[in-house]
Coordinates of C-alpha atoms in Angstrom, one line a residue:
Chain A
X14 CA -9.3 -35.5 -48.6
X15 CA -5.7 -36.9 -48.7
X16 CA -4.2 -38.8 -46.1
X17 CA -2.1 -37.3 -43.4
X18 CA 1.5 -36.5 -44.7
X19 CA 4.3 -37.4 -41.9
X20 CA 6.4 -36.6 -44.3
X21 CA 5.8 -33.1 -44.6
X22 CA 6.1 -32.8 -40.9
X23 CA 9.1 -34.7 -40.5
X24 CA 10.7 -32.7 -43.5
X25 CA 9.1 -29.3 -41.7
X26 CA 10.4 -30.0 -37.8
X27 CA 14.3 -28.6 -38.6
X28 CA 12.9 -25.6 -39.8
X29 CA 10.3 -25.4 -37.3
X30 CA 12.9 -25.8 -34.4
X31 CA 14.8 -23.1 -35.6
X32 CA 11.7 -20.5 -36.0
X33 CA 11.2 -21.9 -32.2
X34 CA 14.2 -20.5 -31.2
X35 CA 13.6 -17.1 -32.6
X36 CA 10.4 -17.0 -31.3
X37 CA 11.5 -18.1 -27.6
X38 CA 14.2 -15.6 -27.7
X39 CA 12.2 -12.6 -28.9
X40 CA 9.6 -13.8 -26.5
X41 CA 11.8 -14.1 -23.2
X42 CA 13.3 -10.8 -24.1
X43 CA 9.6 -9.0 -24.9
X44 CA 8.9 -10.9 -21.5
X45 CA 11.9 -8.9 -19.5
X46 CA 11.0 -5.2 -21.4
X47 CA 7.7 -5.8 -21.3
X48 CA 7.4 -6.4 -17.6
X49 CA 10.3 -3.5 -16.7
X50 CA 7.9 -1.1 -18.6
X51 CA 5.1 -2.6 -17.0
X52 CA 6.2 -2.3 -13.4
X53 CA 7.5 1.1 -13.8
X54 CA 4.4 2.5 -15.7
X55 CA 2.3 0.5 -13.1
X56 CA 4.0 2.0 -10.0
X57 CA 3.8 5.5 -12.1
X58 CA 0.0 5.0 -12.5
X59 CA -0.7 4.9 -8.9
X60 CA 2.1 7.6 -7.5
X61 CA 1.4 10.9 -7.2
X62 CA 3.3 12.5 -10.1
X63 CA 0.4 14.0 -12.2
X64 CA 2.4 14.3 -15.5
X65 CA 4.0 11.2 -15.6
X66 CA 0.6 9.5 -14.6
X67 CA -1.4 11.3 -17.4
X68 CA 1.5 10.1 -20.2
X69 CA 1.3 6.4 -18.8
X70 CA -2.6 6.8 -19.3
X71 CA -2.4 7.5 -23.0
X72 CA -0.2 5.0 -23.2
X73 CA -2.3 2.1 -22.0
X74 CA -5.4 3.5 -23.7
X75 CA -3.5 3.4 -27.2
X76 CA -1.9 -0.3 -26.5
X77 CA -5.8 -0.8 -25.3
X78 CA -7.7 0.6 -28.1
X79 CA -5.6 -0.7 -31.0
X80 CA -4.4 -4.4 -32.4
X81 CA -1.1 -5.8 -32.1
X82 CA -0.3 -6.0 -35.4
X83 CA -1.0 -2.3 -36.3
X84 CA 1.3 -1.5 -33.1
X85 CA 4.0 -3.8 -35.1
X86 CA 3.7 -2.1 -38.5
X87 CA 3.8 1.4 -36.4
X88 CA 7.0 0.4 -35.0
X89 CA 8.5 -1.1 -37.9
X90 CA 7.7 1.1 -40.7
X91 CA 7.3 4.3 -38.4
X92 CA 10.7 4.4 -36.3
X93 CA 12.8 4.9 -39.9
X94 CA 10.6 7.6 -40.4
X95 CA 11.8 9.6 -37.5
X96 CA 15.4 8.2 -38.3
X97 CA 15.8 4.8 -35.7
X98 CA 16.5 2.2 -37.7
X99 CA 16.5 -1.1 -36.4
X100 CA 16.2 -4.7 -37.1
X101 CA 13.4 -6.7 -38.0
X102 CA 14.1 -8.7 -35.1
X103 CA 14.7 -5.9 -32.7
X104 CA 11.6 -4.2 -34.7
X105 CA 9.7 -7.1 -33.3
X106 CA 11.2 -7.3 -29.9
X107 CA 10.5 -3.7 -29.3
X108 CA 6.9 -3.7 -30.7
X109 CA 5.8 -6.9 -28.3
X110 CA 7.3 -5.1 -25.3
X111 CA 5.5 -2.3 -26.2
X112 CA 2.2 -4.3 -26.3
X113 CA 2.9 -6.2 -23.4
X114 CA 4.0 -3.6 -21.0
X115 CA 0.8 -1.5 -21.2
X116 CA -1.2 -4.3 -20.3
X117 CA 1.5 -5.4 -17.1
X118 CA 1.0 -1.8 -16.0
X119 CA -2.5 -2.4 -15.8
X120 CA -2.4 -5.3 -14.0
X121 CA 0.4 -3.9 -11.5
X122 CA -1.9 -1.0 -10.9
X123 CA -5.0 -2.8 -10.2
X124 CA -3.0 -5.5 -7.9
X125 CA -1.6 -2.1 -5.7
X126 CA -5.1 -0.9 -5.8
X127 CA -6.5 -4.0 -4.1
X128 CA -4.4 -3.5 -1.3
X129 CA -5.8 -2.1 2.2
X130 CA -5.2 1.3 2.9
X131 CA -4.0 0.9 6.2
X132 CA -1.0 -0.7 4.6
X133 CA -0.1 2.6 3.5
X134 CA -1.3 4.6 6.3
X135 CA 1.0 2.4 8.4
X136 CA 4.1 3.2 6.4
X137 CA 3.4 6.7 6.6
X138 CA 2.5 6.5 10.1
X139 CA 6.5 5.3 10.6
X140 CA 7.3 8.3 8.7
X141 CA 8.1 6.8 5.0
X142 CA 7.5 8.7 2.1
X143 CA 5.0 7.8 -0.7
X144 CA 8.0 6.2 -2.6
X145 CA 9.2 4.1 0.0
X146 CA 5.3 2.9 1.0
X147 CA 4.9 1.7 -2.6
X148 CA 8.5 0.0 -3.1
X149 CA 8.8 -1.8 0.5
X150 CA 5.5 -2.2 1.5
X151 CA 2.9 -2.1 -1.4
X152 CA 4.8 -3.2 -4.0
X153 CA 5.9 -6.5 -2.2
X154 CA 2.8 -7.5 -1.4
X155 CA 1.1 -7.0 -4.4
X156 CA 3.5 -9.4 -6.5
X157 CA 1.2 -12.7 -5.5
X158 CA -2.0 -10.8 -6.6
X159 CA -0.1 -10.2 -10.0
X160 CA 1.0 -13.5 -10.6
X161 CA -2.0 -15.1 -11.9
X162 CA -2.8 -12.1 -14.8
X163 CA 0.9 -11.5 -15.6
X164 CA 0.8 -15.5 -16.4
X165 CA -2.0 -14.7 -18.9
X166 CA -0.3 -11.9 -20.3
X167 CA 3.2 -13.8 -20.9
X168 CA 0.9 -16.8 -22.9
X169 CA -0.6 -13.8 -24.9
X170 CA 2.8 -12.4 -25.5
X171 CA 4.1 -15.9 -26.8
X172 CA 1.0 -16.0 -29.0
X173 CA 1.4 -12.8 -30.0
X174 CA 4.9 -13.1 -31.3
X175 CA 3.3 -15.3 -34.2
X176 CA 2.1 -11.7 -35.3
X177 CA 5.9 -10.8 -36.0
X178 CA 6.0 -13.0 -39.4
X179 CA 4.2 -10.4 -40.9
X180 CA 7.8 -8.6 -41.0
X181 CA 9.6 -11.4 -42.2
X182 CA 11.0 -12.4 -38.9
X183 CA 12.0 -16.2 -39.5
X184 CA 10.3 -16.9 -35.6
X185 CA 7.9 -19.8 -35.9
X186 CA 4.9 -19.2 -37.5
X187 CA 7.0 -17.7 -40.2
X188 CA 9.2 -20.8 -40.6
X189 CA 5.9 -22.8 -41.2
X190 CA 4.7 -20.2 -43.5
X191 CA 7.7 -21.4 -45.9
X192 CA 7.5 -25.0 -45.8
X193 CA 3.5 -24.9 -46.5
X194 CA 4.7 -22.3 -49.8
X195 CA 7.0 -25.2 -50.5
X196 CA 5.4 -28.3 -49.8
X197 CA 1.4 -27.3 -50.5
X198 CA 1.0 -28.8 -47.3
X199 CA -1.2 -26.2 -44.9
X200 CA -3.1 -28.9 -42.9
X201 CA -0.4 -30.7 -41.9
X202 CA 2.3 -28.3 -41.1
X203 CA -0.5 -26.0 -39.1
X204 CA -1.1 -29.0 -36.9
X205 CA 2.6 -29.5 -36.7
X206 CA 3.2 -25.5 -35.3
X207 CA -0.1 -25.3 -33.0
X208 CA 1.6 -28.7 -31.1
X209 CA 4.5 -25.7 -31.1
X210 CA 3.0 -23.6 -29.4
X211 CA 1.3 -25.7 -26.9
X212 CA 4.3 -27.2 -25.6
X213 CA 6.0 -23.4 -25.4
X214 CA 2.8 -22.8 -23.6
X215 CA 2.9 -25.8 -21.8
X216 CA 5.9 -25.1 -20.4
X217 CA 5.3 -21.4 -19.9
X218 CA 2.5 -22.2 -17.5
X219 CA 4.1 -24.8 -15.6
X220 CA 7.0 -22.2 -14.3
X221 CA 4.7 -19.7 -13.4
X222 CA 2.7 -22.2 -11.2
X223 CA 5.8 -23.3 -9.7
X224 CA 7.1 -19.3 -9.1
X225 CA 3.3 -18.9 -7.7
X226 CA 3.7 -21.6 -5.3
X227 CA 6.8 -19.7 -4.1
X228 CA 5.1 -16.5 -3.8
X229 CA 2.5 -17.6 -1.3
Chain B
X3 CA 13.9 17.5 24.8
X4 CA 16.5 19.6 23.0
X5 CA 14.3 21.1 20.6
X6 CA 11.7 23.1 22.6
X7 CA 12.4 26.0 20.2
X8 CA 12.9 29.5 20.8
X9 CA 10.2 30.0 23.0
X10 CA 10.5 31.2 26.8
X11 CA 7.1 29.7 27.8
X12 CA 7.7 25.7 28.2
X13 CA 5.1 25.2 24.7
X14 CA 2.3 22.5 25.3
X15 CA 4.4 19.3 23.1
X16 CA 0.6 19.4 20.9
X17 CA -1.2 22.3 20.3
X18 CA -4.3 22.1 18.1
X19 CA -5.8 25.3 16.9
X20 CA -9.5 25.1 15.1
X21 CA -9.1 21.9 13.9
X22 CA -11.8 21.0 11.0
X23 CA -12.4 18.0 9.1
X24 CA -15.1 18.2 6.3
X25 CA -16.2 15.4 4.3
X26 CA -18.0 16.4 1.6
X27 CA -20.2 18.9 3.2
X28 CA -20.3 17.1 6.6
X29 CA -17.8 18.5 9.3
X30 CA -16.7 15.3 10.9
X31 CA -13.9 17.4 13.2
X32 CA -15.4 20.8 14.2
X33 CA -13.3 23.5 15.2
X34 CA -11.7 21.8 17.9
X35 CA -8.7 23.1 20.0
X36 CA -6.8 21.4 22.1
X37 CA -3.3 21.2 24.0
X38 CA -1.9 18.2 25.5
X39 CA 1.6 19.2 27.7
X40 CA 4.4 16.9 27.9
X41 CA 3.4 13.7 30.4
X42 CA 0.1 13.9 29.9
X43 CA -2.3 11.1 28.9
X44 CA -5.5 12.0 27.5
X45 CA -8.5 9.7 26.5
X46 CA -10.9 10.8 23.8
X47 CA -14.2 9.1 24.3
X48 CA -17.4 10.1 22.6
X49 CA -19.8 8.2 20.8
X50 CA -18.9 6.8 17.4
X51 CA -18.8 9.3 14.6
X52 CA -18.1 12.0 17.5
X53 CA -14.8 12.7 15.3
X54 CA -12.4 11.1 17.2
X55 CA -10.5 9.3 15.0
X56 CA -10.4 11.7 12.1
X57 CA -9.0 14.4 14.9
X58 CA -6.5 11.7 15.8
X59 CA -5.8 11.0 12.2
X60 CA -5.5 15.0 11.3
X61 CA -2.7 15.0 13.8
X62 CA -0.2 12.7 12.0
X63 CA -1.4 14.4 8.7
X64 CA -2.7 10.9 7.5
X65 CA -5.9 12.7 7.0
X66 CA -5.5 16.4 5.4
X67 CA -7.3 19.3 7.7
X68 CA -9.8 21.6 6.4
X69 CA -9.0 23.9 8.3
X70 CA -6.8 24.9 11.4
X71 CA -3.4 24.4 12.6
X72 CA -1.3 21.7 14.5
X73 CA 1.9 22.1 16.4
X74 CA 3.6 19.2 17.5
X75 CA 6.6 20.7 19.9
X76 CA 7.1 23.4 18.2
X77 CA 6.9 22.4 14.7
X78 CA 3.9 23.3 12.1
X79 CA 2.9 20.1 10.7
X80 CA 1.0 22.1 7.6
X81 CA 4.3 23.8 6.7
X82 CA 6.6 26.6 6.8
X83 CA 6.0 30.5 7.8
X84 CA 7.6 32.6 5.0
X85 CA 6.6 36.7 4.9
X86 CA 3.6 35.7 7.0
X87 CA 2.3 33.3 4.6
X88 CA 1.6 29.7 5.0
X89 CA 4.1 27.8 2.3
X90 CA 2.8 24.3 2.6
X91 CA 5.2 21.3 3.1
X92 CA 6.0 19.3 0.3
X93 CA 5.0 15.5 1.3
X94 CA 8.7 14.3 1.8
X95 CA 8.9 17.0 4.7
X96 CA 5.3 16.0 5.8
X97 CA 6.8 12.6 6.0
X98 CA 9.6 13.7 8.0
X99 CA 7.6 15.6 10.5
X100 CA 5.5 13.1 10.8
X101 CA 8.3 11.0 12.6
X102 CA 7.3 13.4 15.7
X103 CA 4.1 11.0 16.5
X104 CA 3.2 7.2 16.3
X105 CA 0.5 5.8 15.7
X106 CA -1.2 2.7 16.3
X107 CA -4.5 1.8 15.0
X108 CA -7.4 0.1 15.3
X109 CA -6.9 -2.9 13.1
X110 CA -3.1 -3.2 13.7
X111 CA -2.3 -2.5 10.2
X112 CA 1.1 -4.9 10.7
X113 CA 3.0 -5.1 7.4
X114 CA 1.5 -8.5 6.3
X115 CA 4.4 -9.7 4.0
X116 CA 7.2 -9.0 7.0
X117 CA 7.7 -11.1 10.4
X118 CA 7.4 -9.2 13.4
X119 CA 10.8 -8.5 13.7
X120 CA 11.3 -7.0 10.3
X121 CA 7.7 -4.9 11.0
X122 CA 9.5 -3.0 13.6
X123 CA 13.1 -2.8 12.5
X124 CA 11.7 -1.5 8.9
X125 CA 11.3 2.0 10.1
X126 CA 14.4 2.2 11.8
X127 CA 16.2 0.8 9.0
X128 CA 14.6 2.6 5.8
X129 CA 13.4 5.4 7.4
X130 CA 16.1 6.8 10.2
X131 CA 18.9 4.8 7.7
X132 CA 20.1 2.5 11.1
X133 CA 22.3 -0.5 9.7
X134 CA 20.8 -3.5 9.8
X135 CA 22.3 -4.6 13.1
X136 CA 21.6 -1.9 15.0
X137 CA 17.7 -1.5 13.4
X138 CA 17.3 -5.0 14.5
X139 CA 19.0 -5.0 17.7
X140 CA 16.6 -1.9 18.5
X141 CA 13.6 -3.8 17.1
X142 CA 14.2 -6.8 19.2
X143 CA 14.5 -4.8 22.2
X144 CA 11.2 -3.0 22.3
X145 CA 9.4 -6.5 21.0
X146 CA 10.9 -7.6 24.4
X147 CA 9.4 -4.7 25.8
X148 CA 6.1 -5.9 24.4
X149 CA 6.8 -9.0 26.3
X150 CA 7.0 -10.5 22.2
X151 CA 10.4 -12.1 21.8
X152 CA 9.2 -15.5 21.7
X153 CA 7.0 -14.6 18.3
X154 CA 10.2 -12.6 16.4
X155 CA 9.9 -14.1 13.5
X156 CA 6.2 -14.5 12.8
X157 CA 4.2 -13.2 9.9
X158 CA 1.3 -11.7 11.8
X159 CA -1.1 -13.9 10.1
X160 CA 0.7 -16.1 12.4
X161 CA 0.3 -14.0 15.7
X162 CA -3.0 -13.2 17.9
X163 CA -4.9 -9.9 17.4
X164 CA -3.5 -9.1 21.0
X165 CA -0.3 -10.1 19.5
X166 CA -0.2 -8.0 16.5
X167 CA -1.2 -5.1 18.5
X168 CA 1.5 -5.2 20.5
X169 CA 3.9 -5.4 17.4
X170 CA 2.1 -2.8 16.3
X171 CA 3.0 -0.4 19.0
X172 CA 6.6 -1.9 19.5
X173 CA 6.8 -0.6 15.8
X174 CA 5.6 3.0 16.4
X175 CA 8.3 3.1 19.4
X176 CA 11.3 2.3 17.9
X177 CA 10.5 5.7 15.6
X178 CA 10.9 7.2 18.9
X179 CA 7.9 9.6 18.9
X180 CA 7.6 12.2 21.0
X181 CA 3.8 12.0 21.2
X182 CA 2.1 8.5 20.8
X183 CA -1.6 8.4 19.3
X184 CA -3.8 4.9 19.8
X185 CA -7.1 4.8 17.9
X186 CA -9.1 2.6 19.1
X187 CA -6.3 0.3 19.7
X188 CA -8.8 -2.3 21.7
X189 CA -11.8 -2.3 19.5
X190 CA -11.1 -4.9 17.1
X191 CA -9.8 -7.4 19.9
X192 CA -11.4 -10.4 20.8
X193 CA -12.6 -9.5 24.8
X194 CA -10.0 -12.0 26.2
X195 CA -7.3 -10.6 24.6
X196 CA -8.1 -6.7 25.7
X197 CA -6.0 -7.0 28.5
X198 CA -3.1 -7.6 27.9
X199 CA -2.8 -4.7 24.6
X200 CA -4.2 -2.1 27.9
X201 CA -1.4 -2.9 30.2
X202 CA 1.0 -2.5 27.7
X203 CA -0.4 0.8 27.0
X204 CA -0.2 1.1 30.9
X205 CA 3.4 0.3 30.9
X206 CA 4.0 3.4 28.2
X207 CA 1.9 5.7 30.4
X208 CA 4.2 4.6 33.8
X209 CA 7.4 5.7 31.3
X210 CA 6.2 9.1 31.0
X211 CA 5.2 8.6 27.7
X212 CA 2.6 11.5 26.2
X213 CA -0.4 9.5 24.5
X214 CA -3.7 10.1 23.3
X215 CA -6.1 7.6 23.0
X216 CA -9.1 7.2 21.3
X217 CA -11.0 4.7 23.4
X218 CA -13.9 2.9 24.5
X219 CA -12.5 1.5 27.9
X220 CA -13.7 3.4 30.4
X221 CA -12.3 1.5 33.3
X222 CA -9.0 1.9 31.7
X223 CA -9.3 5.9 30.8
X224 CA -10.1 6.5 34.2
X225 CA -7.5 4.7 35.4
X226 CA -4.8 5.7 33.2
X227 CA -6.0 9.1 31.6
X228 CA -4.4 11.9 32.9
X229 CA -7.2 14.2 31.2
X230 CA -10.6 12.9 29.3
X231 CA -11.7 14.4 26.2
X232 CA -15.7 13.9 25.8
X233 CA -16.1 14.7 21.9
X234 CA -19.6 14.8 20.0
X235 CA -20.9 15.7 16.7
X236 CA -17.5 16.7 15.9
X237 CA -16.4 19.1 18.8
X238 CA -14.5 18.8 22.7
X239 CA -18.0 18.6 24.8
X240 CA -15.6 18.4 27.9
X241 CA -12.3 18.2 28.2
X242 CA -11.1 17.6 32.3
X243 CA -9.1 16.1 34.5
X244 CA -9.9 12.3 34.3
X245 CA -11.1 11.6 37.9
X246 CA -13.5 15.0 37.6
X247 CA -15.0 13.8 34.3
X248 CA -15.8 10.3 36.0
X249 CA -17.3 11.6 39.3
X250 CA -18.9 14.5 37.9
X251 CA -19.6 14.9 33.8
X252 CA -20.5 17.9 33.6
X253 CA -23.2 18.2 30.3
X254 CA -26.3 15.7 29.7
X255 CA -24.9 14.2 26.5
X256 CA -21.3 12.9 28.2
X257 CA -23.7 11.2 31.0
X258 CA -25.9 9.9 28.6
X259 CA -22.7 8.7 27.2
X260 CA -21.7 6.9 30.0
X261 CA -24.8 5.8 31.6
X262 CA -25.0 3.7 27.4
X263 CA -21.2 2.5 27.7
X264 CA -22.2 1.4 31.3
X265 CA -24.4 -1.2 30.5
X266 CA -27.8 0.7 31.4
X267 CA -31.0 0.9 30.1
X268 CA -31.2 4.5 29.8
X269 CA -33.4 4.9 26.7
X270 CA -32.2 7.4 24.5
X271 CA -35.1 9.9 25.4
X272 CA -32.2 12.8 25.6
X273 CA -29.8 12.0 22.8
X274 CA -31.2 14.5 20.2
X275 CA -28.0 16.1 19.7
X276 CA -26.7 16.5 16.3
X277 CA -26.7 13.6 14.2
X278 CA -23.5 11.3 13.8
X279 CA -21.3 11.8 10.8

């Protein structure tokens, strides 16, 4: 085996910085959608509206029952077939919300469901209405239960965005991708991104601790 | 009392017409009817799984009825008579009726993620659409009422179970109900702390307030009930004046009752009634 070339990784780190970015900002904005979605789907999945709770059902068996990056390839080579076009990028953006939001809606449903009944019995004994139990009362207190899982979700989501150069997004896998087709250096510049990706991670998992902390 | 509705004859503020409550096939609540007037304070005792507190909870529409009908003054809490039909209330108008009663319950049920303060002005706020001032202005009066203002702003992890109760109650009264129901509201209370929820419940009764409560207090329902409701197997075995029921009971199981609750050894030789649901 050769030795170790630094100077692959030092030639590759530019690059790699770059794809960092792409992949941070896809992945903060999947984070926000993904989470929206998630919320709303969640509260839909335990209300009362029978329709709406049937269609968020199908949802989360499908992002469930099939891989990522078929639900990527759906999105990007599907939505020009019913006339949205959109970016790689947004492609990408749209595809990991997607993803991640049927898995948050899970997780805001089972943190509701943990909660004691009387909580709601309460609220209606006071005269709310279903809605206003579930955003002022259940909803609140479920957010500390929640923390923990959505954590895991975002790191998955992070990971998951390495998915994305399968479309040619330049995010940070991708960005490797292309020095290792340049430089014949795969051992190297793989060691290079999953240090990447740890420290993304890294960091990822230190603010939730901190906004866990808050929450109790 | 503005709204007494049309009617001549001064209606009963509760009226509870062949109330049923089935569980699976089990009728926990069994055709009972009832009418509590204005001012009164009736106790519900019975042994547990007599039915008590699913008839309490039927009342308030937290539980659904099987069957039957309840008025609470004047209004039909199932929904609306059009053409002689029943049209049943959609549950945003359930919610709204159900601002008639409060309830307190047996295990306090405070809203864990508010302070006491915010647990009572909540209702007042969201619900009734008071501004904030006024909701807590309101709120901090009745958790003075409570004797409470020292404990304002207090999650109720941080409060006593005597405590929380209390907030509890100073939460259903600033709904202004015009018909209080307590289930159990004692039972889950550490026995030094008993007291003090009881005479706050006194207090209500001494401001005219109508109340049923589900309880296990004898000494107190005697003292403070108006009327006793004996309930068993899911039906009123007796339902008297207070002092009557005390002196006198009238059938073998509401002795029986009483002779357990007092402490003695009567063996339950007689207590073959139906079974418990």
């Amino acid at each position: 085996m050769n030795a170790f070339d630094w100077g692959a990784i030092w030639y590759a780190v530019p690059y790699m910085l770059q794809g960092a970015v792409v992949t941070l900002e896809i992945s903060i904005l999947a984070m926000v959608f993904g989470t929206v979605i998630g919320i709303v789907c969640g509260l839909v999945s335990v209300s009362r509206v029978g329709p709406l709770r049937w269609l968020v059902r199908v949802y989360v068996y499908f992002v469930r029952g099939t891989p990522a990056l078929v639900q990527l390839f759906l999105v990007y080579f599907a939505l020009p077939e019913i006339g949205i076009y959109v970016s790689a990028f947004w492609g990408g953006v749209i595809a990991l919300s997607f993803n991640a939001g049927g898995f948050i809606a899970e997780i805001v449903r089972a943190a509701i469901g943990s909660i004691e009944p009387g909580q709601t019995e309460a609220a209606l004994s006071i005269g709310m209405t279903d809605r206003q139990g579930l955003l002022l009362i259940l909803l609140p207190q479920s957010l500390r239960q929640m923390a923990p899982p959505l954590t895991n979700e975002l790191i998955t989501l992070v990971k998951g965005s390495s998915l994305l150069s399968a479309i040619s997004i330049a995010e940070l896998t991708r960005s490797a991708q292309m020095i290792i087709a340049e430089r014949f250096t795969p051992f190297e510049i793989y060691a290079a991104l999953a240090v990447f990706y740890l420290i993304m991670i890294s960091a990822l998992a230190r603010a939730s601790e901190y906004v866990e902390k808050r929450l109790a | 009392m503005p709204d007494a509705g049309p009617a001549a004859v001064p209606a009963p503020l509760l009226r509870v017409l062949g109330l049923s409550k089935i569980f699976g096939d089990i009728p926990v609540v069994d055709r009972v009817t009832l009418e509590v007037a204005t001012g009164e304070i009736v106790m519900v005792i019975g042994p547990s799984g007599a039915g008590k507190s699913t008839m309490l909870r039927c009342i308030n529409r937290i539980e659904t009825p099987s069957e039957g009908e309840i008025w609470v003054a004047g209004v039909n809490m199932a929904g609306e008579l059009r053409d002689g039909r029943l049209v049943p209330d959609a549950r945003a108008v359930t919610a709204r009726k159900r601002r008639l009663t409060g309830m307190v319950f047996q295990r306090f049920n405070l809203f864990t993620h508010l302070s006491a303060l915010d647990n009572v002005a909540i209702g007042p706020r969201r619900v009734l659409g008071m501004p904030a001032a006024a909701a807590r202005a309101l709120a901090l009066e009745h958790l003075d009422r409570m004797k409470l203002s020292a404990h304002v702003d207090k999650r109720p992890i941080q409060l006593s179970g005597g405590q929380q109760q209390r907030v509890a109650i100073a939460r259903a009264l600033a709904m202004s109900p015009q018909l209080m129901l307590f289930d159990e509201p004692t039972s889950a209370l550490d026995p030094e702390l008993v007291g003090e929820v009881l005479e706050a419940i006194r207090g209500l009764a001494r401001d005219g307030l109508t109340m049923i409560v589900v309880t296990h207090e004898m000494q107190f329902a005697r003292e403070v009930g108006t009327r006793v409701v004996f309930m068993d197997g899911g039906r009123i075995v007796e339902d008297r004046p207070s002092a009557d029921f005390f002196a006198t009971p009238r059938h073998e199981r509401a002795r029986e009752f009483l002779r357990r609750i007092h402490g003695g050894a009567a063996p339950a030789l007689t207590a073959a009634g139906p079974p418990p649901g």
